[in-house]
């Protein structure tokens, strides 16, 4: 018994990844559930338009409404555009009795809070919820779930597929074959890209069929966003494979990437309700931006122009993550790969290995 | 063209994996690299195929297109069938259509794997998997064939040796590593490694002739540190400067005796140096 316990501790001490998880996971959960697990949105961004805009804005409780725009000449159409572009959570149209508060229903918890506060203000304002009139959770969750499934395939499934080559020793065989590292990587991830795309279509279709989730926007914008997001998560999968020697390690690491995305991307807990420090972690996660795109396109019918920020962030992430990961994978695949055939001479140069092709054959 | 590695030095961190090792192989011949675990066999073969970068030294090898390599690990994709494994490798080397089918069936036939062409590689025995790996390495008819540790059961080794001999007879330069010295004796020349350094090299006869000292058979060794078991008796190394004791019988050393004696001598030199 004692020998078994000692052996287990010795093994655990050498399993740095599990040890890291044992330390990091409780800390992560503590931070998340302490600072992020909050459904109560403290403030919302508001716009007030119409002839009585200035006077009406003054009557709104400033502790809840962060009035970012007051425009007397704007109309209801302008107010709707502000919501569509996700500029504000609520746009109040004045100049009529009662004033009309247009609420962005795609932001579930914010809109629930807005309706609750406005209901207390009596008859001076009526509210109309756009994009998700019945405030259905499924309408908000399905677009986010699509991203989660793409993340799952991109990180876990892809990293397992790549690590399996390492585990079975076939990666070594590929490294010696006349096949470029880029071809190996593209050949490996293309099937996952295709499978993830098919999964995305099925989940979107089923979400629309089973939960009546609308698709108000341009499918091309949605596909473009999903494609970019897939590149990011596939890059993460390739990266995970380069730091894992076994399937078990790959799954363990992928979960460490997946967990924060589920909890901090705004998919479950609204980003606006999180403490600032934790919210910034959320802003570093790709799922945050895909959820903005999928909810924006499907529910609000948002245009490409209005979604420039999430598209820009995903593009930057795709370039950085995918390039970095493929470079690491390339290094693993061909550490001493001969660029030209023939005689390779290695001479010591400051203690570092150096080689050059002297002649071809 | 002769292929090989000359004065190779390879270092992994603080570990000197190869220290001035040279190897040469000519077309139509087999060179066996022998040595115990950690001797540097795999590193040497990986250097030859370009998988390991030398710190110093020279590698003479053809392009990857002209190399057939069977790593010490599985050498095949377990979730593909035998035929699918061959087709995949054929595709990498630009073989397709009838040419691929004909070459695939020819090699699988020679390796006695044609009847299991539709079986998953993961469902093959160890020996069959190595034969599949060999067939995959041979598929594109490479001028240089590099086989890392063909150590399988005795029956499969006979089959593999037949395939290796056929490849060499067809003109391929074959380099193979093995822990079986009897297997190495069949090669045209051999290279014995120990701790990343060369113990001996040349033809079997050259290696045996170059051995300086005597080996004696005894039931009870005089110096345990210089003796090793051979069946029920011991063989013991004696330097030329010493007399073989009367209760021991001098024997003509074979390759196993020579490699073990040279390893012991090297270990002794290392101890003295430190």
Coordinates of C-alpha atoms in Angstrom, one line a residue:
Chain A
X1 CA 0.0 0.0 0.0
X2 CA 2.7 2.5 1.0
X3 CA 4.8 1.5 -2.1
X4 CA 1.8 2.1 -4.3
X5 CA 1.1 5.6 -2.8
X6 CA 4.8 6.5 -3.1
X7 CA 4.9 5.3 -6.7
X8 CA 1.7 7.3 -7.5
X9 CA 3.2 10.5 -6.1
X10 CA 6.4 10.0 -8.0
X11 CA 4.5 9.5 -11.2
X12 CA 2.4 12.5 -10.5
X13 CA 5.4 14.7 -9.8
X14 CA 6.8 13.9 -13.3
X15 CA 3.4 14.4 -15.0
X16 CA 3.7 18.2 -15.2
X17 CA 0.6 18.6 -17.2
X18 CA -1.7 16.8 -14.8
X19 CA 0.0 18.6 -11.9
X20 CA -0.6 21.9 -13.7
X21 CA -4.2 21.0 -14.2
X22 CA -4.6 20.1 -10.6
X23 CA -3.3 23.5 -9.6
X24 CA -4.7 25.6 -12.5
X25 CA -8.2 24.1 -12.6
X26 CA -9.3 25.0 -9.1
X27 CA -7.9 28.5 -9.5
X28 CA -9.6 28.9 -12.9
X29 CA -12.9 27.7 -11.5
X30 CA -12.6 29.9 -8.5
X31 CA -11.9 33.0 -10.7
X32 CA -14.6 32.1 -13.1
X33 CA -17.4 31.4 -10.6
X34 CA -16.2 34.2 -8.4
X35 CA -15.9 36.9 -11.0
X36 CA -17.6 35.7 -14.1
X37 CA -20.6 33.6 -13.1
X38 CA -23.0 36.4 -13.0
X39 CA -26.2 36.7 -15.0
X40 CA -27.0 40.1 -13.7
X41 CA -26.1 42.9 -16.1
X42 CA -25.2 46.0 -14.1
X43 CA -25.3 48.6 -16.9
X44 CA -26.5 48.7 -20.4
X45 CA -25.6 50.9 -23.4
X46 CA -28.4 53.1 -24.4
X47 CA -29.3 55.5 -27.2
X48 CA -32.1 58.1 -27.0
X49 CA -33.4 59.6 -30.3
X50 CA -36.2 61.8 -31.3
X51 CA -37.4 65.3 -30.5
X52 CA -37.5 64.8 -26.7
X53 CA -34.2 62.9 -26.6
X54 CA -32.3 65.2 -24.3
X55 CA -35.1 65.6 -21.7
X56 CA -35.9 61.9 -21.8
X57 CA -32.3 60.8 -21.3
X58 CA -32.1 63.0 -18.2
X59 CA -34.9 61.0 -16.6
X60 CA -33.2 57.6 -17.1
X61 CA -31.5 56.1 -14.1
X62 CA -27.8 56.7 -14.8
X63 CA -26.7 53.8 -12.6
X64 CA -28.2 51.4 -15.1
X65 CA -28.4 53.2 -18.5
X66 CA -25.1 54.2 -19.9
X67 CA -26.4 56.7 -22.5
X68 CA -23.8 56.8 -25.2
X69 CA -25.9 58.6 -27.9
X70 CA -28.5 61.3 -27.8
X71 CA -29.7 62.4 -31.2
X72 CA -32.8 64.6 -31.6
X73 CA -33.0 64.3 -35.4
X74 CA -32.7 60.5 -35.6
X75 CA -35.8 58.4 -36.3
X76 CA -37.0 54.9 -35.4
X77 CA -35.2 53.5 -38.4
X78 CA -31.9 55.0 -37.2
X79 CA -32.6 53.5 -33.7
X80 CA -33.1 50.0 -35.2
X81 CA -29.9 50.4 -37.1
X82 CA -28.0 51.1 -33.9
X83 CA -29.3 47.9 -32.5
X84 CA -28.6 45.9 -35.6
X85 CA -25.0 47.1 -35.5
X86 CA -24.8 46.2 -31.8
X87 CA -23.8 49.7 -30.9
X88 CA -26.3 49.8 -28.0
X89 CA -28.5 47.4 -26.1
X90 CA -31.5 49.6 -26.1
X91 CA -32.6 52.5 -28.3
X92 CA -35.4 54.7 -27.0
X93 CA -37.4 56.7 -29.6
X94 CA -39.0 59.8 -28.1
X95 CA -41.5 62.3 -29.6
X96 CA -44.4 60.0 -29.1
X97 CA -46.5 59.1 -26.1
X98 CA -45.4 56.8 -24.7
X99 CA -41.8 56.7 -25.9
X100 CA -40.8 53.5 -27.5
X101 CA -37.8 51.5 -26.2
X102 CA -36.4 49.1 -28.8
X103 CA -34.5 46.3 -27.0
X104 CA -31.9 44.0 -28.5
X105 CA -33.3 40.5 -27.7
X106 CA -30.1 38.9 -29.0
X107 CA -28.4 40.1 -25.8
X108 CA -30.6 37.9 -23.6
X109 CA -29.7 38.9 -20.0
X110 CA -29.3 42.6 -20.9
X111 CA -32.7 42.8 -22.5
X112 CA -34.3 41.0 -19.5
X113 CA -32.7 43.6 -17.2
X114 CA -33.8 46.5 -19.5
X115 CA -37.4 45.3 -19.7
X116 CA -37.5 44.9 -15.9
X117 CA -36.1 48.4 -15.3
X118 CA -38.4 50.0 -17.9
X119 CA -41.5 48.3 -16.5
X120 CA -40.9 50.1 -13.2
X121 CA -40.9 53.5 -15.0
X122 CA -44.7 53.5 -15.5
X123 CA -46.5 54.6 -18.7
X124 CA -44.0 57.0 -20.1
X125 CA -42.2 54.3 -22.1
X126 CA -43.3 51.1 -23.8
X127 CA -40.8 48.4 -24.8
X128 CA -40.5 46.3 -27.9
X129 CA -38.0 43.5 -28.0
X130 CA -36.4 43.0 -31.4
X131 CA -34.7 39.9 -32.9
X132 CA -35.8 37.6 -30.1
X133 CA -39.3 38.8 -29.0
X134 CA -40.0 36.0 -26.6
X135 CA -36.5 36.1 -25.2
X136 CA -35.9 32.4 -25.9
X137 CA -32.7 31.1 -24.5
X138 CA -32.4 28.6 -27.4
X139 CA -32.3 31.4 -30.0
X140 CA -29.2 32.8 -28.3
X141 CA -27.6 29.5 -27.5
X142 CA -27.9 27.8 -30.9
X143 CA -25.6 30.3 -32.7
X144 CA -23.1 30.0 -29.8
X145 CA -23.3 26.2 -29.8
X146 CA -22.4 26.1 -33.5
X147 CA -19.1 27.8 -32.4
X148 CA -18.6 25.4 -29.6
X149 CA -19.0 22.4 -31.9
X150 CA -16.5 23.9 -34.3
X151 CA -14.1 24.5 -31.4
X152 CA -14.5 20.9 -30.3
X153 CA -13.7 19.5 -33.7
X154 CA -11.0 22.1 -34.4
X155 CA -9.1 21.6 -31.2
X156 CA -9.8 18.1 -29.7
X157 CA -10.4 16.0 -32.8
X158 CA -7.7 17.7 -34.9
X159 CA -5.1 17.5 -32.2
X160 CA -5.9 13.8 -31.6
X161 CA -5.6 13.1 -35.3
X162 CA -2.2 14.7 -35.5
X163 CA -0.9 13.3 -32.3
X164 CA -1.9 9.8 -33.4
X165 CA 0.7 10.1 -36.2
X166 CA 3.3 10.9 -33.6
X167 CA 2.2 8.1 -31.2
X168 CA 2.2 5.4 -33.9
X169 CA 5.5 6.6 -35.3
X170 CA 4.1 7.3 -38.7
X171 CA 5.0 11.0 -38.4
X172 CA 8.6 10.0 -38.6
X173 CA 7.9 8.1 -41.8
X174 CA 6.1 11.1 -43.3
X175 CA 9.1 13.3 -42.4
X176 CA 11.3 11.1 -44.5
X177 CA 9.0 10.9 -47.5
X178 CA 9.2 13.4 -50.3
X179 CA 6.2 15.4 -49.1
X180 CA 6.3 19.0 -47.9
X181 CA 5.4 19.8 -44.3
X182 CA 2.8 22.2 -45.6
X183 CA 1.2 19.4 -47.6
X184 CA 1.2 17.1 -44.6
X185 CA -0.6 19.8 -42.5
X186 CA -3.1 20.7 -45.1
X187 CA -3.8 17.1 -46.0
X188 CA -4.3 16.3 -42.3
X189 CA -6.6 19.3 -41.5
X190 CA -8.7 19.4 -44.7
X191 CA -10.9 16.5 -43.7
X192 CA -11.5 18.1 -40.3
X193 CA -12.3 21.4 -42.0
X194 CA -14.9 19.6 -44.2
X195 CA -16.4 17.5 -41.3
X196 CA -16.7 20.7 -39.2
X197 CA -18.3 22.5 -42.0
X198 CA -20.9 19.7 -42.5
X199 CA -21.5 19.7 -38.8
X200 CA -22.0 23.4 -38.8
X201 CA -24.6 23.1 -41.6
X202 CA -26.4 20.3 -39.8
X203 CA -26.5 22.1 -36.4
X204 CA -27.6 25.4 -38.0
X205 CA -30.4 23.5 -39.9
X206 CA -31.5 21.6 -36.9
X207 CA -31.4 24.7 -34.7
X208 CA -33.7 26.4 -37.2
X209 CA -35.9 23.4 -37.5
X210 CA -36.3 22.3 -33.9
X211 CA -36.1 25.6 -32.1
X212 CA -37.3 27.9 -34.9
X213 CA -34.1 30.0 -34.6
X214 CA -34.3 32.6 -37.3
X215 CA -31.6 33.2 -39.9
X216 CA -32.1 36.9 -40.7
X217 CA -28.7 37.8 -42.2
X218 CA -26.5 37.0 -45.2
X219 CA -25.4 33.3 -45.2
X220 CA -22.2 34.4 -47.0
X221 CA -21.2 36.6 -44.0
X222 CA -22.0 33.7 -41.7
X223 CA -19.9 31.2 -43.7
X224 CA -17.0 33.7 -44.0
X225 CA -17.0 34.1 -40.2
X226 CA -17.2 30.4 -39.6
X227 CA -14.4 29.8 -42.1
X228 CA -12.1 32.3 -40.3
X229 CA -13.1 30.8 -36.9
X230 CA -12.3 27.3 -38.1
X231 CA -8.9 28.4 -39.2
X232 CA -8.3 29.7 -35.6
X233 CA -9.5 26.6 -33.9
X234 CA -7.7 24.2 -36.3
X235 CA -4.6 26.2 -35.7
X236 CA -5.1 25.6 -32.0
X237 CA -5.6 21.9 -32.7
X238 CA -2.3 21.8 -34.6
X239 CA -0.6 23.8 -31.8
X240 CA -1.9 21.4 -29.2
X241 CA -0.6 18.5 -31.2
X242 CA 2.9 20.0 -31.2
X243 CA 3.0 20.2 -27.4
X244 CA 1.5 16.7 -26.8
X245 CA 3.2 13.3 -27.2
X246 CA 0.1 11.2 -26.5
X247 CA -3.6 11.2 -27.2
X248 CA -4.3 11.6 -23.5
X249 CA -2.1 14.7 -23.3
X250 CA -3.8 16.2 -26.4
X251 CA -7.3 15.7 -24.9
X252 CA -6.1 17.1 -21.5
X253 CA -4.6 20.2 -23.2
X254 CA -7.5 20.7 -25.5
X255 CA -9.9 20.7 -22.6
X256 CA -7.7 23.4 -21.0
X257 CA -8.3 25.5 -24.1
X258 CA -12.0 24.5 -24.4
X259 CA -13.1 25.2 -20.8
X260 CA -12.4 29.0 -20.7
X261 CA -14.0 29.4 -24.1
X262 CA -17.3 27.8 -22.8
X263 CA -17.3 29.9 -19.6
X264 CA -15.7 33.2 -20.6
X265 CA -16.8 33.8 -24.2
X266 CA -20.2 35.2 -23.2
X267 CA -21.9 32.0 -24.4
X268 CA -23.3 31.3 -20.9
X269 CA -22.4 34.3 -18.7
X270 CA -22.8 37.7 -20.3
X271 CA -19.5 39.5 -20.9
X272 CA -21.0 42.7 -19.6
X273 CA -21.8 41.1 -16.3
X274 CA -18.2 39.9 -15.7
X275 CA -15.6 41.7 -13.6
X276 CA -13.3 43.7 -15.9
X277 CA -10.2 41.5 -15.5
X278 CA -12.1 38.3 -16.3
X279 CA -13.9 40.0 -19.2
X280 CA -10.6 40.8 -20.9
X281 CA -9.7 37.1 -20.9
X282 CA -13.0 36.6 -22.7
X283 CA -11.9 39.2 -25.3
X284 CA -8.9 37.1 -26.0
X285 CA -10.9 34.0 -26.9
X286 CA -11.9 33.3 -30.5
X287 CA -15.3 31.8 -29.5
X288 CA -16.3 35.3 -28.1
X289 CA -16.0 36.8 -31.6
X290 CA -17.6 33.9 -33.5
X291 CA -20.6 34.1 -31.1
X292 CA -20.8 37.9 -31.9
X293 CA -20.9 37.0 -35.6
X294 CA -23.3 34.1 -35.4
X295 CA -25.7 35.8 -33.1
X296 CA -25.4 39.0 -35.1
X297 CA -26.0 37.4 -38.5
X298 CA -28.7 34.9 -37.5
X299 CA -30.7 37.0 -35.1
X300 CA -30.1 40.6 -35.9
X301 CA -29.3 40.2 -39.6
X302 CA -26.1 42.2 -39.1
X303 CA -24.1 43.1 -42.1
X304 CA -20.4 42.5 -42.7
X305 CA -19.6 46.2 -42.1
X306 CA -21.3 46.2 -38.7
X307 CA -19.4 43.1 -37.7
X308 CA -16.0 44.5 -38.6
X309 CA -14.5 44.2 -35.1
X310 CA -15.1 40.4 -34.6
X311 CA -14.0 39.8 -38.2
X312 CA -10.8 41.7 -37.7
X313 CA -10.1 39.9 -34.4
X314 CA -10.7 36.5 -35.9
X315 CA -8.5 37.4 -38.9
X316 CA -5.6 38.5 -36.7
X317 CA -6.1 35.3 -34.5
X318 CA -6.3 33.1 -37.6
X319 CA -3.0 34.5 -39.0
X320 CA -1.1 34.4 -35.7
X321 CA -2.4 31.1 -34.3
X322 CA -2.4 29.2 -37.6
X323 CA 1.0 30.4 -38.7
X324 CA 2.6 29.9 -35.3
X325 CA 1.1 26.4 -35.0
X326 CA 2.1 25.3 -38.5
X327 CA 5.6 26.6 -38.0
X328 CA 5.9 24.6 -34.8
X329 CA 4.5 21.5 -36.5
X330 CA 6.8 22.0 -39.5
X331 CA 9.8 22.1 -37.1
X332 CA 8.7 18.9 -35.5
X333 CA 8.2 17.2 -38.8
X334 CA 11.4 18.2 -40.4
X335 CA 14.1 19.2 -37.8
X336 CA 17.0 18.0 -39.9
X337 CA 15.3 17.8 -43.3
X338 CA 17.6 17.9 -46.2
X339 CA 16.6 20.8 -48.6
X340 CA 18.7 19.5 -51.4
X341 CA 19.8 16.0 -52.1
X342 CA 23.4 15.0 -52.4
X343 CA 26.2 15.6 -49.9
X344 CA 25.3 17.4 -46.7
X345 CA 28.2 18.8 -44.8
X346 CA 27.9 19.9 -41.2
X347 CA 30.6 22.1 -39.7
X348 CA 30.7 23.4 -36.2
X349 CA 29.9 27.1 -36.0
X350 CA 30.0 28.5 -32.5
X351 CA 28.8 25.3 -31.1
X352 CA 25.7 25.3 -33.2
X353 CA 24.7 22.8 -35.8
X354 CA 25.0 24.2 -39.3
X355 CA 24.6 22.4 -42.6
X356 CA 24.7 23.2 -46.2
X357 CA 24.2 21.3 -49.5
X358 CA 27.6 20.9 -51.1
X359 CA 26.5 19.2 -54.3
X360 CA 23.5 17.6 -56.0
X361 CA 23.4 14.2 -57.5
Chain B
X1 CA 27.0 5.7 -56.2
X2 CA 28.1 5.0 -52.6
X3 CA 26.0 6.4 -49.8
X4 CA 27.0 6.9 -46.3
X5 CA 27.7 9.0 -43.3
X6 CA 31.3 10.2 -42.5
X7 CA 32.7 11.2 -39.1
X8 CA 29.2 12.0 -37.9
X9 CA 28.8 13.8 -34.6
X10 CA 25.3 14.2 -33.2
X11 CA 24.5 15.7 -29.8
X12 CA 21.1 15.8 -28.1
X13 CA 21.5 18.4 -25.3
X14 CA 24.4 17.1 -23.1
X15 CA 24.3 13.6 -24.6
X16 CA 26.7 12.8 -27.3
X17 CA 24.6 10.4 -29.4
X18 CA 27.2 9.8 -32.2
X19 CA 30.9 10.5 -31.9
X20 CA 32.8 10.4 -35.2
X21 CA 30.8 7.5 -36.7
X22 CA 31.2 6.6 -40.4
X23 CA 29.2 4.2 -42.5
X24 CA 29.4 3.4 -46.2
X25 CA 27.0 1.3 -48.3
X26 CA 27.4 0.4 -52.0
X27 CA 24.5 -0.4 -54.4
X28 CA 23.7 -4.1 -54.3
X29 CA 25.0 -4.7 -50.8
X30 CA 23.7 -4.9 -47.3
X31 CA 25.4 -3.1 -44.3
X32 CA 24.3 -4.2 -40.9
X33 CA 24.6 -1.8 -38.0
X34 CA 24.8 -3.7 -34.7
X35 CA 24.9 -2.7 -31.1
X36 CA 22.9 -2.8 -27.9
X37 CA 20.2 -0.4 -26.7
X38 CA 21.4 3.2 -26.8
X39 CA 24.4 2.3 -29.0
X40 CA 23.4 5.0 -31.6
X41 CA 21.9 2.7 -34.3
X42 CA 18.7 4.6 -34.8
X43 CA 20.4 8.0 -34.6
X44 CA 22.9 6.9 -37.3
X45 CA 20.1 5.7 -39.6
X46 CA 18.1 8.9 -39.0
X47 CA 21.1 10.9 -39.9
X48 CA 21.4 9.1 -43.1
X49 CA 17.8 9.7 -44.1
X50 CA 18.0 13.4 -43.0
X51 CA 15.8 13.2 -39.9
X52 CA 18.6 14.1 -37.6
X53 CA 20.9 17.0 -38.1
X54 CA 24.7 16.4 -37.7
X55 CA 26.7 18.7 -35.5
X56 CA 29.7 17.7 -37.6
X57 CA 30.3 15.3 -40.4
X58 CA 29.1 14.5 -43.9
X59 CA 26.1 12.7 -45.2
X60 CA 26.0 11.3 -48.7
X61 CA 22.4 10.3 -49.5
X62 CA 20.0 10.6 -52.4
X63 CA 16.9 12.8 -52.4
X64 CA 14.0 11.7 -50.2
X65 CA 12.3 10.4 -53.4
X66 CA 15.1 7.8 -53.7
X67 CA 15.1 6.7 -50.1
X68 CA 13.0 3.9 -48.7
X69 CA 12.8 4.1 -44.9
X70 CA 11.3 1.7 -42.3
X71 CA 11.5 3.3 -38.9
X72 CA 11.8 1.3 -35.7
X73 CA 8.2 2.1 -34.9
X74 CA 5.3 0.5 -36.6
X75 CA 6.0 1.7 -40.1
X76 CA 2.4 1.5 -41.2
X77 CA -0.9 3.3 -40.5
X78 CA -2.9 1.0 -38.2
X79 CA -6.3 2.1 -39.2
X80 CA -5.7 1.5 -42.9
X81 CA -5.8 -1.9 -44.6
X82 CA -2.7 -3.5 -46.0
X83 CA -3.6 -2.4 -49.5
X84 CA -4.6 1.1 -48.4
X85 CA -1.3 1.6 -46.7
X86 CA 0.5 0.6 -49.9
X87 CA -1.8 2.8 -52.0
X88 CA -1.2 5.8 -49.7
X89 CA 2.6 5.5 -49.9
X90 CA 2.3 4.9 -53.7
X91 CA 0.4 8.1 -54.0
X92 CA 3.1 10.0 -52.1
X93 CA 5.7 8.7 -54.5
X94 CA 3.6 9.5 -57.6
X95 CA 2.5 5.9 -58.4
X96 CA -1.0 5.4 -59.6
X97 CA -3.3 3.2 -61.7
X98 CA -2.1 -0.1 -63.1
X99 CA 1.5 0.6 -62.2
X100 CA 0.7 1.0 -58.6
X101 CA -1.6 -2.1 -58.4
X102 CA 1.0 -4.2 -60.2
X103 CA 3.9 -3.1 -58.0
X104 CA 1.7 -3.4 -54.8
X105 CA 0.6 -6.9 -55.6
X106 CA 4.1 -8.0 -56.6
X107 CA 5.6 -6.8 -53.2
X108 CA 2.7 -8.1 -51.1
X109 CA 3.0 -11.4 -52.9
X110 CA 6.7 -11.6 -52.1
X111 CA 6.0 -10.7 -48.5
X112 CA 3.2 -13.3 -48.3
X113 CA 0.7 -10.5 -47.5
X114 CA -1.5 -10.7 -50.6
X115 CA -4.1 -12.8 -48.8
X116 CA -4.4 -10.3 -46.1
X117 CA -4.5 -7.2 -48.3
X118 CA -7.9 -6.2 -46.9
X119 CA -7.0 -6.6 -43.3
X120 CA -6.3 -3.6 -41.1
X121 CA -2.6 -3.1 -40.3
X122 CA -3.5 -3.0 -36.6
X123 CA -4.8 -6.6 -36.9
X124 CA -1.6 -8.0 -38.3
X125 CA 1.0 -9.8 -36.2
X126 CA 4.3 -8.0 -35.4
X127 CA 6.2 -9.9 -38.1
X128 CA 3.5 -9.2 -40.7
X129 CA 3.5 -5.5 -39.8
X130 CA 7.2 -5.3 -40.3
X131 CA 6.9 -7.0 -43.7
X132 CA 4.2 -4.5 -44.6
X133 CA 6.5 -1.7 -43.6
X134 CA 9.3 -3.2 -45.6
X135 CA 7.0 -3.5 -48.7
X136 CA 5.9 0.1 -48.2
X137 CA 9.6 1.2 -48.0
X138 CA 10.3 -0.8 -51.2
X139 CA 7.2 0.4 -53.2
X140 CA 9.0 3.1 -55.2
X141 CA 12.0 0.9 -55.8
X142 CA 14.5 3.2 -54.0
X143 CA 18.2 3.0 -54.6
X144 CA 18.8 3.4 -50.8
X145 CA 16.9 1.3 -48.4
X146 CA 17.2 2.1 -44.7
X147 CA 15.7 -0.4 -42.2
X148 CA 15.7 0.4 -38.5
X149 CA 15.7 -2.6 -36.2
X150 CA 14.1 -5.5 -38.0
X151 CA 13.9 -7.4 -34.8
X152 CA 10.9 -9.7 -35.0
X153 CA 10.3 -13.3 -34.3
X154 CA 12.7 -15.9 -35.8
X155 CA 10.4 -17.0 -38.6
X156 CA 9.5 -13.5 -39.7
X157 CA 13.3 -12.6 -39.6
X158 CA 13.9 -15.3 -42.2
X159 CA 11.2 -13.9 -44.4
X160 CA 12.5 -10.3 -43.9
X161 CA 16.1 -11.4 -44.7
X162 CA 14.9 -13.0 -47.9
X163 CA 13.2 -9.7 -48.9
X164 CA 16.3 -7.7 -47.9
X165 CA 18.5 -10.0 -49.9
X166 CA 16.2 -9.7 -52.9
X167 CA 16.3 -5.9 -52.7
X168 CA 20.1 -5.9 -52.6
X169 CA 20.3 -8.3 -55.5
X170 CA 18.1 -6.0 -57.5
X171 CA 20.7 -3.2 -56.9
X172 CA 19.5 -1.4 -53.8
X173 CA 22.0 -0.2 -51.2
X174 CA 20.6 -1.5 -47.9
X175 CA 21.5 -0.3 -44.4
X176 CA 19.8 -2.1 -41.6
X177 CA 20.2 -2.0 -37.9
X178 CA 19.7 -5.1 -35.8
X179 CA 20.3 -6.4 -32.3
X180 CA 20.7 -9.9 -33.7
X181 CA 24.4 -10.6 -34.4
X182 CA 23.7 -13.8 -36.3
X183 CA 21.6 -11.7 -38.7
X184 CA 24.4 -9.2 -39.1
X185 CA 26.8 -11.9 -40.0
X186 CA 24.9 -12.4 -43.3
X187 CA 25.5 -8.8 -44.3
X188 CA 28.2 -7.8 -46.8
X189 CA 29.7 -5.6 -44.1
X190 CA 28.9 -4.5 -40.6
X191 CA 29.3 -1.7 -38.2
X192 CA 29.3 -2.3 -34.5
X193 CA 28.4 0.6 -32.3
X194 CA 28.6 1.1 -28.5
X195 CA 27.6 4.3 -26.7
X196 CA 27.6 6.3 -29.9
X197 CA 31.1 5.2 -31.0
X198 CA 32.4 2.7 -33.5
X199 CA 33.6 -0.5 -32.1
X200 CA 34.4 -2.3 -35.3
X201 CA 33.6 -2.1 -39.0
X202 CA 34.2 -3.9 -42.2
X203 CA 33.3 -7.4 -43.6
X204 CA 32.7 -10.1 -41.0
X205 CA 36.1 -11.5 -41.7
X206 CA 37.8 -8.1 -41.4
X207 CA 36.1 -7.5 -38.0
X208 CA 37.1 -11.0 -36.8
X209 CA 40.7 -10.6 -38.0
X210 CA 41.0 -7.2 -36.4
X211 CA 40.2 -8.5 -33.0
X212 CA 43.3 -8.3 -30.8
X213 CA 43.2 -10.8 -27.9
X214 CA 41.9 -14.3 -27.1
X215 CA 38.5 -15.7 -26.0
X216 CA 38.5 -18.8 -23.8
X217 CA 35.6 -21.1 -22.8
X218 CA 35.3 -21.9 -19.1
X219 CA 32.8 -23.3 -16.7
X220 CA 34.0 -20.8 -14.0
X221 CA 35.4 -17.5 -15.1
X222 CA 38.5 -16.1 -13.5
X223 CA 37.5 -12.5 -13.8
X224 CA 33.7 -12.0 -13.8
X225 CA 34.0 -8.5 -15.3
X226 CA 35.6 -9.9 -18.5
X227 CA 33.3 -12.9 -18.9
X228 CA 29.9 -13.5 -20.5
X229 CA 27.5 -16.4 -20.8
X230 CA 27.4 -18.5 -23.9
X231 CA 24.8 -21.2 -23.3
X232 CA 25.7 -23.2 -20.2
X233 CA 29.4 -22.0 -20.1
X234 CA 31.2 -18.7 -20.0
X235 CA 33.4 -17.1 -22.6
X236 CA 36.2 -14.9 -21.1
X237 CA 38.4 -12.3 -22.8
X238 CA 42.1 -12.4 -22.4
X239 CA 44.5 -9.8 -23.8
X240 CA 47.4 -10.9 -26.0
X241 CA 49.8 -10.1 -23.2
X242 CA 48.2 -12.7 -20.9
X243 CA 48.2 -16.5 -20.9
X244 CA 44.9 -18.3 -21.2
X245 CA 44.6 -20.4 -17.9
X246 CA 45.0 -24.1 -18.2
X247 CA 41.4 -24.8 -17.0
X248 CA 40.0 -22.7 -19.9
X249 CA 39.9 -23.7 -23.6
X250 CA 40.7 -21.1 -26.2
X251 CA 38.0 -20.8 -28.9
X252 CA 37.9 -19.1 -32.3
X253 CA 35.8 -16.0 -31.4
X254 CA 32.7 -15.4 -33.5
X255 CA 31.0 -12.0 -34.0
X256 CA 29.1 -12.1 -30.7
X257 CA 32.4 -12.8 -28.8
X258 CA 34.2 -10.0 -30.6
X259 CA 31.4 -7.4 -30.1
X260 CA 31.0 -8.2 -26.4
X261 CA 34.8 -8.2 -25.8
X262 CA 35.2 -4.9 -27.6
X263 CA 32.3 -3.4 -25.6
X264 CA 34.0 -4.6 -22.4
X265 CA 37.3 -3.1 -23.5
X266 CA 35.7 0.2 -24.3
X267 CA 33.9 0.3 -20.9
X268 CA 37.2 -0.5 -19.2
X269 CA 39.0 2.3 -21.1
X270 CA 36.2 4.7 -20.2
X271 CA 36.5 3.8 -16.5
X272 CA 40.2 4.3 -16.6
X273 CA 39.8 7.6 -18.3
X274 CA 37.4 8.9 -15.7

